PDB file of C-alpha atoms in Angstrom:
ATOM      1  CA  MET A   1      22.368 -12.462   1.372  1.00 37.00           C
ATOM      2  CA  GLU A   2      24.932 -15.148   2.373  1.00 40.00           C
ATOM      3  CA  GLY A   3      23.209 -15.395   5.752  1.00 41.00           C
ATOM      4  CA  LEU A   4      19.866 -15.944   4.061  1.00 35.00           C
ATOM      5  CA  GLN A   5      21.385 -18.706   1.886  1.00 38.00           C
ATOM      6  CA  ALA A   6      22.904 -20.370   4.931  1.00 39.00           C
ATOM      7  CA  ASN A   7      19.562 -20.300   6.725  1.00 38.00           C
ATOM      8  CA  ALA A   8      17.894 -21.807   3.679  1.00 35.00           C
ATOM      9  CA  LEU A   9      20.471 -24.646   3.613  1.00 36.00           C
ATOM     10  CA  LEU A  10      19.939 -25.364   7.296  1.00 34.00           C
ATOM     11  CA  GLY A  11      16.191 -25.422   6.696  1.00 38.00           C
ATOM     12  CA  CYS A  12      16.577 -27.972   3.898  1.00 39.00           C
ATOM     13  CA  VAL A  13      18.742 -30.206   6.098  1.00 36.00           C
ATOM     14  CA  ALA A  14      16.180 -30.094   8.888  1.00 36.00           C
ATOM     15  CA  VAL A  15      13.395 -30.912   6.464  1.00 33.00           C
ATOM     16  CA  LYS A  16      15.230 -33.922   5.029  1.00 38.00           C
ATOM     17  CA  ARG A  17      15.919 -35.232   8.523  1.00 39.00           C
ATOM     18  CA  SER A  18      12.215 -35.033   9.305  1.00 39.00           C
ATOM     19  CA  GLY A  19      11.404 -37.114   6.245  1.00 42.00           C
ATOM     20  CA  MET A  20       9.464 -34.349   4.438  1.00 39.00           C
ATOM     21  CA  ARG A  21       9.862 -34.170   0.659  1.00 42.00           C
ATOM     22  CA  GLU A  22      12.011 -31.264  -0.536  1.00 38.00           C
ATOM     23  CA  ASN A  23       9.365 -29.835  -2.893  1.00 41.00           C
ATOM     24  CA  GLU A  24       6.769 -29.897  -0.120  1.00 40.00           C
ATOM     25  CA  ALA A  25       9.192 -28.150   2.214  1.00 37.00           C
ATOM     26  CA  THR A  26       9.779 -25.383  -0.306  1.00 36.00           C
ATOM     27  CA  VAL A  27       6.041 -24.686  -0.566  1.00 37.00           C
ATOM     28  CA  LEU A  28       5.560 -24.658   3.198  1.00 39.00           C
ATOM     29  CA  ALA A  29       8.689 -22.743   4.212  1.00 38.00           C
ATOM     30  CA  MET A  30       8.958 -20.219   1.384  1.00 41.00           C
ATOM     31  CA  PRO A  31       5.471 -19.338   0.104  1.00 47.00           C
ATOM     32  CA  LYS A  32       6.588 -15.826  -0.850  1.00 52.00           C
ATOM     33  CA  ARG A  33       9.913 -14.384  -2.002  1.00 55.00           C
ATOM     34  CA  PHE A  34      11.818 -12.204   0.479  1.00 71.00           C
ATOM     35  CA  SER A  35      11.063  -8.589  -0.310  1.00 88.00           C
ATOM     36  CA  THR A  36      10.589  -5.322   1.526  1.00 95.00           C
ATOM     37  CA  ALA A  37       8.710  -2.113   0.761  1.00 96.00           C
ATOM     38  CA  ARG A  38      12.013  -0.223   0.686  1.00 96.00           C
ATOM     39  CA  GLY A  39      13.580  -2.750  -1.658  1.00 95.00           C
ATOM     40  CA  ARG A  40      10.651  -2.666  -4.056  1.00 95.00           C
ATOM     41  CA  GLU A  41      10.612   1.120  -4.142  1.00 96.00           C
ATOM     42  CA  PHE A  42      14.372   1.196  -4.710  1.00 96.00           C
ATOM     43  CA  GLY A  43      14.126  -1.239  -7.626  1.00 95.00           C
ATOM     44  CA  ASP A  44      11.231   0.626  -9.217  1.00 95.00           C
ATOM     45  CA  GLY A  45      12.961   3.987  -8.722  1.00 97.00           C
ATOM     46  CA  LEU A  46      16.253   2.815 -10.203  1.00 97.00           C
ATOM     47  CA  ARG A  47      14.464   1.220 -13.142  1.00 96.00           C
ATOM     48  CA  ALA A  48      12.643   4.535 -13.755  1.00 97.00           C
ATOM     49  CA  ALA A  49      15.909   6.499 -13.476  1.00 97.00           C
ATOM     50  CA  ILE A  50      17.493   4.335 -16.163  1.00 97.00           C
ATOM     51  CA  ALA A  51      14.406   4.523 -18.387  1.00 97.00           C
ATOM     52  CA  ALA A  52      14.413   8.341 -18.084  1.00 97.00           C
ATOM     53  CA  THR A  53      17.767   8.458 -19.904  1.00 96.00           C
ATOM     54  CA  GLY A  54      16.167   7.087 -23.050  1.00 96.00           C
ATOM     55  CA  MET A  55      18.949   4.503 -23.214  1.00 95.00           C
ATOM     56  CA  THR A  56      18.934   0.754 -22.663  1.00 94.00           C
ATOM     57  CA  SER A  57      20.291  -0.670 -19.423  1.00 93.00           C
ATOM     58  CA  ARG A  58      23.177  -2.105 -21.454  1.00 94.00           C
ATOM     59  CA  ALA A  59      24.121   1.334 -22.769  1.00 95.00           C
ATOM     60  CA  VAL A  60      23.946   2.839 -19.282  1.00 95.00           C
ATOM     61  CA  ALA A  61      26.056  -0.028 -17.908  1.00 94.00           C
ATOM     62  CA  GLU A  62      28.718   0.581 -20.570  1.00 95.00           C
ATOM     63  CA  LEU A  63      28.900   4.263 -19.637  1.00 94.00           C
ATOM     64  CA  VAL A  64      29.874   3.349 -16.059  1.00 93.00           C
ATOM     65  CA  GLY A  65      32.061   0.409 -17.064  1.00 94.00           C
ATOM     66  CA  TRP A  66      29.691  -2.308 -15.800  1.00 94.00           C
ATOM     67  CA  GLN A  67      28.315  -5.483 -17.260  1.00 93.00           C
ATOM     68  CA  GLU A  68      24.584  -5.255 -17.958  1.00 94.00           C
ATOM     69  CA  ALA A  69      24.047  -8.127 -15.494  1.00 95.00           C
ATOM     70  CA  LYS A  70      25.351  -5.919 -12.684  1.00 95.00           C
ATOM     71  CA  VAL A  71      22.662  -3.323 -13.407  1.00 94.00           C
ATOM     72  CA  SER A  72      20.041  -6.075 -13.535  1.00 94.00           C
ATOM     73  CA  ASP A  73      21.182  -7.503 -10.184  1.00 93.00           C
ATOM     74  CA  LEU A  74      21.045  -4.068  -8.562  1.00 94.00           C
ATOM     75  CA  VAL A  75      17.547  -3.316  -9.874  1.00 92.00           C
ATOM     76  CA  ASN A  76      16.274  -6.731  -8.766  1.00 89.00           C
ATOM     77  CA  GLY A  77      17.592  -6.464  -5.214  1.00 86.00           C
ATOM     78  CA  LYS A  78      20.536  -8.841  -5.584  1.00 87.00           C
ATOM     79  CA  GLY A  79      23.163  -6.301  -4.581  1.00 86.00           C
ATOM     80  CA  GLY A  80      26.564  -6.446  -6.219  1.00 89.00           C
ATOM     81  CA  ALA A  81      27.313  -2.718  -6.063  1.00 93.00           C
ATOM     82  CA  THR A  82      28.554  -0.248  -3.468  1.00 95.00           C
ATOM     83  CA  GLU A  83      26.813   2.982  -2.512  1.00 95.00           C
ATOM     84  CA  LEU A  84      29.520   4.932  -4.329  1.00 96.00           C
ATOM     85  CA  GLU A  85      28.955   2.901  -7.489  1.00 95.00           C
ATOM     86  CA  LEU A  86      25.223   3.537  -7.228  1.00 96.00           C
ATOM     87  CA  ALA A  87      25.873   7.271  -6.855  1.00 96.00           C
ATOM     88  CA  VAL A  88      27.991   7.205 -10.019  1.00 96.00           C
ATOM     89  CA  LEU A  89      25.242   5.328 -11.885  1.00 97.00           C
ATOM     90  CA  LEU A  90      22.614   7.859 -10.791  1.00 97.00           C
ATOM     91  CA  GLY A  91      24.949  10.680 -11.813  1.00 96.00           C
ATOM     92  CA  VAL A  92      25.265   9.189 -15.292  1.00 95.00           C
ATOM     93  CA  CYS A  93      21.466   8.937 -15.420  1.00 97.00           C
ATOM     94  CA  ARG A  94      21.242  12.608 -14.391  1.00 97.00           C
ATOM     95  CA  THR A  95      18.747  11.676 -11.731  1.00 97.00           C
ATOM     96  CA  PRO A  96      17.278  14.777 -10.008  1.00 97.00           C
ATOM     97  CA  PRO A  97      18.920  15.483  -6.614  1.00 96.00           C
ATOM     98  CA  ASP A  98      15.849  14.716  -4.460  1.00 95.00           C
ATOM     99  CA  GLU A  99      15.267  11.375  -6.184  1.00 97.00           C
ATOM    100  CA  ARG A 100      18.978  10.546  -6.059  1.00 97.00           C
ATOM    101  CA  GLU A 101      19.098  11.103  -2.304  1.00 97.00           C
ATOM    102  CA  HIS A 102      15.891   9.094  -1.871  1.00 96.00           C
ATOM    103  CA  LEU A 103      17.300   6.114  -3.770  1.00 97.00           C
ATOM    104  CA  LEU A 104      20.628   6.264  -1.930  1.00 96.00           C
ATOM    105  CA  ALA A 105      18.786   6.257   1.410  1.00 96.00           C
ATOM    106  CA  LEU A 106      16.676   3.281   0.322  1.00 96.00           C
ATOM    107  CA  PHE A 107      19.792   1.419  -0.865  1.00 95.00           C
ATOM    108  CA  ARG A 108      21.207   1.481   2.661  1.00 94.00           C
ATOM    109  CA  ALA A 109      18.188  -0.389   4.066  1.00 94.00           C
ATOM    110  CA  THR A 110      16.664  -2.424   1.244  1.00 93.00           C
ATOM    111  CA  ASN A 111      16.484  -5.564   3.425  1.00 92.00           C
ATOM    112  CA  VAL A 112      14.916  -3.870   6.472  1.00 95.00           C
ATOM    113  CA  LYS A 113      11.257  -4.674   7.124  1.00 95.00           C
ATOM    114  CA  GLY A 114       9.039  -1.959   8.575  1.00 96.00           C
ATOM    115  CA  TRP A 115       9.206   1.654   7.470  1.00 97.00           C
ATOM    116  CA  LEU A 116       8.212   4.907   9.156  1.00 96.00           C
ATOM    117  CA  GLN A 117       7.903   7.585   6.476  1.00 95.00           C
ATOM    118  CA  GLU A 118       7.857  11.146   7.817  1.00 93.00           C
ATOM    119  CA  HIS A 119       6.350  13.477   5.232  1.00 91.00           C
ATOM    120  CA  GLY A 120       6.727  16.921   6.752  1.00 88.00           C
ATOM    121  CA  ALA A 121       3.650  19.082   7.324  1.00 87.00           C
ATOM    122  CA  ALA A 122       1.180  16.860   5.465  1.00 88.00           C
ATOM    123  CA  GLU A 123       0.818  13.655   3.474  1.00 89.00           C
ATOM    124  CA  PRO A 124       2.306  13.853  -0.049  1.00 91.00           C
ATOM    125  CA  ILE A 125      -0.109  14.714  -2.850  1.00 93.00           C
ATOM    126  CA  LEU A 126       0.769  11.352  -4.392  1.00 92.00           C
ATOM    127  CA  PRO A 127       1.884   8.930  -1.629  1.00 94.00           C
ATOM    128  CA  ARG A 128       4.338   6.964  -3.735  1.00 94.00           C
ATOM    129  CA  THR A 129       4.724   3.802  -1.674  1.00 96.00           C
ATOM    130  CA  LEU A 130       1.010   3.349  -1.001  1.00 95.00           C
ATOM    131  CA  ILE A 131       0.064   3.950  -4.640  1.00 94.00           C
ATOM    132  CA  HIS A 132       2.558   1.332  -5.829  1.00 94.00           C
ATOM    133  CA  HIS A 133       1.275  -1.290  -3.402  1.00 96.00           C
ATOM    134  CA  GLU A 134      -2.379  -0.579  -4.198  1.00 95.00           C
ATOM    135  CA  ALA A 135      -1.554  -1.081  -7.888  1.00 93.00           C
ATOM    136  CA  ILE A 136      -0.011  -4.547  -7.409  1.00 94.00           C
ATOM    137  CA  ALA A 137      -2.189  -5.892  -4.575  1.00 96.00           C
ATOM    138  CA  LYS A 138      -4.523  -8.845  -5.044  1.00 97.00           C
ATOM    139  CA  SER A 139      -6.635  -7.923  -1.996  1.00 98.00           C
ATOM    140  CA  LEU A 140      -7.231  -4.921   0.214  1.00 98.00           C
ATOM    141  CA  VAL A 141      -8.971  -4.814   3.585  1.00 98.00           C
ATOM    142  CA  SER A 142      -9.488  -1.343   5.019  1.00 98.00           C
ATOM    143  CA  TRP A 143     -10.930  -0.088   8.281  1.00 98.00           C
ATOM    144  CA  GLN A 144     -12.017   3.554   8.434  1.00 97.00           C
ATOM    145  CA  PRO A 145     -13.719   4.886  11.578  1.00 97.00           C
ATOM    146  CA  LEU A 146     -13.612   8.590  10.598  1.00 96.00           C
ATOM    147  CA  VAL A 147     -13.960   9.140   6.836  1.00 97.00           C
ATOM    148  CA  VAL A 148     -14.869   7.248   3.688  1.00 98.00           C
ATOM    149  CA  HIS A 149     -11.815   5.475   2.258  1.00 97.00           C
ATOM    150  CA  GLY A 150     -10.048   7.524  -0.427  1.00 95.00           C
ATOM    151  CA  LEU A 151     -10.705   4.927  -3.130  1.00 96.00           C
ATOM    152  CA  LEU A 152     -14.447   5.335  -2.520  1.00 97.00           C
ATOM    153  CA  GLN A 153     -14.618   9.121  -2.265  1.00 97.00           C
ATOM    154  CA  ILE A 154     -16.340  11.348  -4.803  1.00 97.00           C
ATOM    155  CA  PRO A 155     -14.432  14.562  -5.703  1.00 97.00           C
ATOM    156  CA  ASP A 156     -16.667  16.916  -3.683  1.00 98.00           C
ATOM    157  CA  TYR A 157     -16.234  14.751  -0.579  1.00 98.00           C
ATOM    158  CA  THR A 158     -12.462  14.696  -1.090  1.00 97.00           C
ATOM    159  CA  ARG A 159     -12.428  18.463  -1.537  1.00 97.00           C
ATOM    160  CA  ALA A 160     -14.299  18.979   1.740  1.00 98.00           C
ATOM    161  CA  VAL A 161     -11.887  16.678   3.603  1.00 97.00           C
ATOM    162  CA  VAL A 162      -8.821  18.391   2.130  1.00 96.00           C
ATOM    163  CA  GLU A 163     -10.159  21.906   2.773  1.00 97.00           C
ATOM    164  CA  ALA A 164     -10.783  20.990   6.420  1.00 96.00           C
ATOM    165  CA  SER A 165      -7.153  19.948   6.883  1.00 95.00           C
ATOM    166  CA  ALA A 166      -5.118  22.184   9.158  1.00 94.00           C
ATOM    167  CA  ASN A 167      -1.909  21.631   7.164  1.00 94.00           C
ATOM    168  CA  VAL A 168      -2.784  21.571   3.458  1.00 94.00           C
ATOM    169  CA  PRO A 169      -2.093  24.880   1.662  1.00 94.00           C
ATOM    170  CA  ASP A 170      -5.048  26.392  -0.193  1.00 94.00           C
ATOM    171  CA  ASP A 171      -3.213  26.250  -3.514  1.00 95.00           C
ATOM    172  CA  GLU A 172      -2.850  22.437  -3.222  1.00 96.00           C
ATOM    173  CA  VAL A 173      -6.527  21.616  -2.723  1.00 96.00           C
ATOM    174  CA  GLU A 174      -7.518  21.039  -6.342  1.00 97.00           C
ATOM    175  CA  GLU A 175      -4.285  19.200  -7.108  1.00 97.00           C
ATOM    176  CA  ARG A 176      -4.975  16.822  -4.241  1.00 96.00           C
ATOM    177  CA  VAL A 177      -8.575  16.278  -5.382  1.00 96.00           C
ATOM    178  CA  ALA A 178      -7.339  15.434  -8.889  1.00 96.00           C
ATOM    179  CA  ALA A 179      -4.653  13.121  -7.508  1.00 95.00           C
ATOM    180  CA  ARG A 180      -7.205  11.231  -5.425  1.00 92.00           C
ATOM    181  CA  ALA A 181      -9.339  10.728  -8.538  1.00 91.00           C
ATOM    182  CA  VAL A 182      -6.328   9.232 -10.339  1.00 90.00           C
ATOM    183  CA  ARG A 183      -5.639   6.920  -7.405  1.00 90.00           C
ATOM    184  CA  LYS A 184      -9.126   5.419  -7.747  1.00 90.00           C
ATOM    185  CA  LYS A 185      -7.823   3.473 -10.749  1.00 91.00           C
ATOM    186  CA  ALA A 186      -6.494   1.002  -8.175  1.00 93.00           C
ATOM    187  CA  LEU A 187     -10.098  -0.080  -7.562  1.00 94.00           C
ATOM    188  CA  ARG A 188     -10.187  -2.660 -10.333  1.00 94.00           C
ATOM    189  CA  SER A 189     -11.505  -6.158 -10.923  1.00 94.00           C
ATOM    190  CA  GLN A 190      -8.102  -7.719 -10.169  1.00 94.00           C
ATOM    191  CA  LEU A 191      -8.254  -6.307  -6.644  1.00 96.00           C
ATOM    192  CA  LYS A 192     -10.642  -7.855  -4.133  1.00 98.00           C
ATOM    193  CA  ALA A 193     -11.387  -4.872  -1.899  1.00 98.00           C
ATOM    194  CA  THR A 194     -13.212  -4.994   1.428  1.00 98.00           C
ATOM    195  CA  PHE A 195     -14.004  -1.730   3.190  1.00 98.00           C
ATOM    196  CA  TYR A 196     -15.152  -1.606   6.815  1.00 98.00           C
ATOM    197  CA  LEU A 197     -16.689   1.735   7.825  1.00 98.00           C
ATOM    198  CA  HIS A 198     -18.127   2.866  11.111  1.00 98.00           C
ATOM    199  CA  GLU A 199     -21.745   4.025  10.956  1.00 98.00           C
ATOM    200  CA  SER A 200     -20.708   7.467  12.196  1.00 98.00           C
ATOM    201  CA  VAL A 201     -18.798   7.951   8.931  1.00 98.00           C
ATOM    202  CA  LEU A 202     -22.083   7.648   7.055  1.00 98.00           C
ATOM    203  CA  ARG A 203     -23.848  10.132   9.328  1.00 97.00           C
ATOM    204  CA  THR A 204     -21.194  12.869   9.322  1.00 97.00           C
ATOM    205  CA  PRO A 205     -22.273  15.467   6.679  1.00 97.00           C
ATOM    206  CA  VAL A 206     -18.857  16.045   5.110  1.00 98.00           C
ATOM    207  CA  GLY A 207     -19.251  18.847   2.562  1.00 97.00           C
ATOM    208  CA  GLY A 208     -22.861  19.413   3.544  1.00 97.00           C
ATOM    209  CA  GLU A 209     -26.038  17.384   3.104  1.00 97.00           C
ATOM    210  CA  GLU A 210     -26.054  17.395  -0.712  1.00 98.00           C
ATOM    211  CA  VAL A 211     -22.453  16.259  -1.023  1.00 98.00           C
ATOM    212  CA  MET A 212     -22.939  13.611   1.622  1.00 98.00           C
ATOM    213  CA  ARG A 213     -26.074  12.282  -0.053  1.00 98.00           C
ATOM    214  CA  ALA A 214     -24.151  11.964  -3.330  1.00 98.00           C
ATOM    215  CA  GLN A 215     -21.310  10.231  -1.507  1.00 98.00           C
ATOM    216  CA  LEU A 216     -23.662   7.711   0.086  1.00 98.00           C
ATOM    217  CA  GLU A 217     -25.335   7.010  -3.251  1.00 98.00           C
ATOM    218  CA  HIS A 218     -21.896   6.411  -4.750  1.00 98.00           C
ATOM    219  CA  LEU A 219     -21.042   4.019  -1.901  1.00 98.00           C
ATOM    220  CA  ALA A 220     -24.207   2.036  -2.535  1.00 97.00           C
ATOM    221  CA  GLN A 221     -23.449   1.840  -6.260  1.00 97.00           C
ATOM    222  CA  VAL A 222     -19.806   0.833  -5.833  1.00 97.00           C
ATOM    223  CA  SER A 223     -20.782  -1.866  -3.333  1.00 97.00           C
ATOM    224  CA  MET A 224     -22.671  -3.611  -6.149  1.00 97.00           C
ATOM    225  CA  ARG A 225     -19.452  -4.370  -7.996  1.00 97.00           C
ATOM    226  CA  PRO A 226     -18.475  -8.037  -7.600  1.00 96.00           C
ATOM    227  CA  TYR A 227     -14.939  -7.181  -6.455  1.00 97.00           C
ATOM    228  CA  VAL A 228     -15.957  -4.562  -3.851  1.00 98.00           C
ATOM    229  CA  VAL A 229     -17.372  -5.271  -0.391  1.00 98.00           C
ATOM    230  CA  VAL A 230     -18.606  -2.468   1.861  1.00 98.00           C
ATOM    231  CA  ARG A 231     -19.560  -3.383   5.427  1.00 98.00           C
ATOM    232  CA  VAL A 232     -20.670  -1.087   8.222  1.00 98.00           C
ATOM    233  CA  VAL A 233     -19.890  -1.434  11.918  1.00 98.00           C
ATOM    234  CA  PRO A 234     -23.092  -0.117  13.570  1.00 98.00           C
ATOM    235  CA  THR A 235     -22.971   2.455  16.348  1.00 97.00           C
ATOM    236  CA  SER A 236     -25.220   0.220  18.450  1.00 96.00           C
ATOM    237  CA  ILE A 237     -22.450  -2.384  18.768  1.00 95.00           C
ATOM    238  CA  GLY A 238     -20.564  -0.139  21.189  1.00 96.00           C
ATOM    239  CA  ALA A 239     -16.922  -1.051  21.756  1.00 96.00           C
ATOM    240  CA  HIS A 240     -15.200  -2.946  18.966  1.00 97.00           C
ATOM    241  CA  ALA A 241     -11.760  -4.121  17.827  1.00 96.00           C
ATOM    242  CA  GLY A 242     -11.179  -1.128  15.563  1.00 96.00           C
ATOM    243  CA  HIS A 243     -10.762   1.472  18.304  1.00 96.00           C
ATOM    244  CA  SER A 244      -6.987   1.573  17.791  1.00 93.00           C
ATOM    245  CA  GLY A 245      -7.467   3.429  14.496  1.00 96.00           C
ATOM    246  CA  PRO A 246      -7.673   3.134  10.706  1.00 97.00           C
ATOM    247  CA  PHE A 247      -5.449   0.904   8.590  1.00 98.00           C
ATOM    248  CA  SER A 248      -5.223  -0.864   5.242  1.00 98.00           C
ATOM    249  CA  LEU A 249      -4.061  -4.478   4.948  1.00 98.00           C
ATOM    250  CA  LEU A 250      -2.843  -5.460   1.486  1.00 98.00           C
ATOM    251  CA  ARG A 251      -1.978  -8.930   0.185  1.00 97.00           C
ATOM    252  CA  PHE A 252      -0.096  -9.835  -2.977  1.00 96.00           C
ATOM    253  CA  HIS A 253       0.570 -12.761  -5.286  1.00 93.00           C
ATOM    254  CA  LYS A 254       4.349 -13.025  -4.845  1.00 90.00           C
ATOM    255  CA  ILE A 255       5.309 -10.988  -1.777  1.00 93.00           C
ATOM    256  CA  GLU A 256       4.371 -10.867   1.879  1.00 95.00           C
ATOM    257  CA  PRO A 257       1.400  -8.753   3.054  1.00 97.00           C
ATOM    258  CA  VAL A 258       1.808  -5.231   4.407  1.00 98.00           C
ATOM    259  CA  VAL A 259      -0.245  -2.898   6.573  1.00 98.00           C
ATOM    260  CA  PHE A 260      -0.361   0.861   5.982  1.00 98.00           C
ATOM    261  CA  VAL A 261      -1.234   3.165   8.880  1.00 97.00           C
ATOM    262  CA  GLU A 262      -1.636   6.804   7.835  1.00 94.00           C
ATOM    263  CA  SER A 263      -1.419   9.817  10.154  1.00 91.00           C
ATOM    264  CA  GLU A 264      -1.400  13.586   9.639  1.00 91.00           C
ATOM    265  CA  ASN A 265       2.203  13.750   8.460  1.00 90.00           C
ATOM    266  CA  ALA A 266       3.611  10.213   8.506  1.00 94.00           C
ATOM    267  CA  SER A 267       2.980   6.731   7.189  1.00 95.00           C
ATOM    268  CA  LEU A 268       3.847   3.514   8.999  1.00 97.00           C
ATOM    269  CA  ILE A 269       4.390   0.443   6.841  1.00 98.00           C
ATOM    270  CA  ILE A 270       4.195  -2.778   8.854  1.00 98.00           C
ATOM    271  CA  GLU A 271       5.784  -5.906   7.366  1.00 97.00           C
ATOM    272  CA  SER A 272       6.912  -8.156  10.235  1.00 95.00           C
ATOM    273  CA  PRO A 273       4.898 -11.380  10.768  1.00 94.00           C
ATOM    274  CA  LEU A 274       3.807 -10.887  14.409  1.00 95.00           C
ATOM    275  CA  PRO A 275       2.366  -7.364  13.997  1.00 95.00           C
ATOM    276  CA  LEU A 276       0.650  -8.507  10.797  1.00 96.00           C
ATOM    277  CA  LYS A 277      -1.056 -11.294  12.754  1.00 97.00           C
ATOM    278  CA  SER A 278      -2.385  -8.660  15.150  1.00 97.00           C
ATOM    279  CA  TYR A 279      -4.088  -6.863  12.263  1.00 97.00           C
ATOM    280  CA  ASP A 280      -5.441 -10.158  10.947  1.00 97.00           C
ATOM    281  CA  ALA A 281      -7.083 -10.600  14.347  1.00 98.00           C
ATOM    282  CA  VAL A 282      -8.630  -7.106  14.151  1.00 98.00           C
ATOM    283  CA  VAL A 283     -10.009  -7.874  10.678  1.00 98.00           C
ATOM    284  CA  GLU A 284     -11.493 -11.155  11.881  1.00 98.00           C
ATOM    285  CA  SER A 285     -13.179  -9.370  14.770  1.00 98.00           C
ATOM    286  CA  LEU A 286     -14.555  -6.608  12.518  1.00 98.00           C
ATOM    287  CA  ALA A 287     -15.915  -9.298  10.194  1.00 98.00           C
ATOM    288  CA  ARG A 288     -17.883 -10.773  13.101  1.00 97.00           C
ATOM    289  CA  THR A 289     -19.072  -7.355  14.291  1.00 97.00           C
ATOM    290  CA  ALA A 290     -20.045  -5.585  11.077  1.00 98.00           C
ATOM    291  CA  LEU A 291     -23.346  -5.807   9.260  1.00 98.00           C
ATOM    292  CA  ASP A 292     -23.264  -8.065   6.219  1.00 98.00           C
ATOM    293  CA  GLU A 293     -23.152  -6.619   2.697  1.00 97.00           C
ATOM    294  CA  GLU A 294     -26.902  -6.434   2.152  1.00 98.00           C
ATOM    295  CA  GLN A 295     -27.590  -4.993   5.592  1.00 98.00           C
ATOM    296  CA  SER A 296     -24.817  -2.426   5.080  1.00 98.00           C
ATOM    297  CA  ARG A 297     -26.128  -1.402   1.668  1.00 98.00           C
ATOM    298  CA  SER A 298     -29.614  -1.052   3.091  1.00 98.00           C
ATOM    299  CA  LEU A 299     -28.355   1.154   5.924  1.00 98.00           C
ATOM    300  CA  ILE A 300     -26.401   3.339   3.503  1.00 98.00           C
ATOM    301  CA  LYS A 301     -29.504   3.852   1.353  1.00 97.00           C
ATOM    302  CA  ASP A 302     -31.676   4.586   4.403  1.00 97.00           C
ATOM    303  CA  ILE A 303     -29.269   7.270   5.636  1.00 97.00           C
ATOM    304  CA  ALA A 304     -29.010   8.754   2.134  1.00 96.00           C
ATOM    305  CA  GLY A 305     -32.803   9.054   2.146  1.00 90.00           C
TER     306      GLY A 305
END
């Protein structure tokens, strides 16, 4: 943190030497507060651990011999505590072992941008980090060359996708379908969502012809919402910028954008500026390549029959 403060001071000196007003410099140099996906998840998790006790943060602080401000600083990413002190706090909160270990691991790297999450055999039923970011995002741009995006799926389509997985146990299928339905709450008026789909996604009969027809009809209906854009990259275009694979780019009001790349059993969260610019370039290219909204909606309806 001291290093960050020193860098900020040096930046202010350089700005003043250049003759730029200090307020203007602040807007240009620091448009978003410094934050990382790990840090946000740590803060949210610790806040939840304290809330689960049924006590106030002041009462919890008194139990471990802290000032309430120390708890507040820790939750808000300002440090001020050691890993041992955090472990004691979580012990007082009776935080379950798995969550305790998760929060301790996050604490060690709260300022590190970029995060490879390895999930085991398959994606979690409720992907915690992605769900949190979808809930607070102001915009979402997704590219899906293989399946309809989860936020746009109907339950029968989701069920067919989950049942086709090589790594999802049979007894988790319905739980995953229900969880996906809950996640669709992220598709709200406060989120400007743009979905790019390849035409082949529309023509692949996931779940059979009846299910796919219902899915396409749902896509056409959802695309009428003022905060949802669905655009199709036609097969006839040939090669395009999205060949490297699916991703979701999310932007926020107060923090830097992130990209989520999902695989069979891992999630990659990209936060560094240069890689993010690469995804911006892919989005710009897809925007030039894809059919516009009306053309896309017309194609979806034609395929649905």
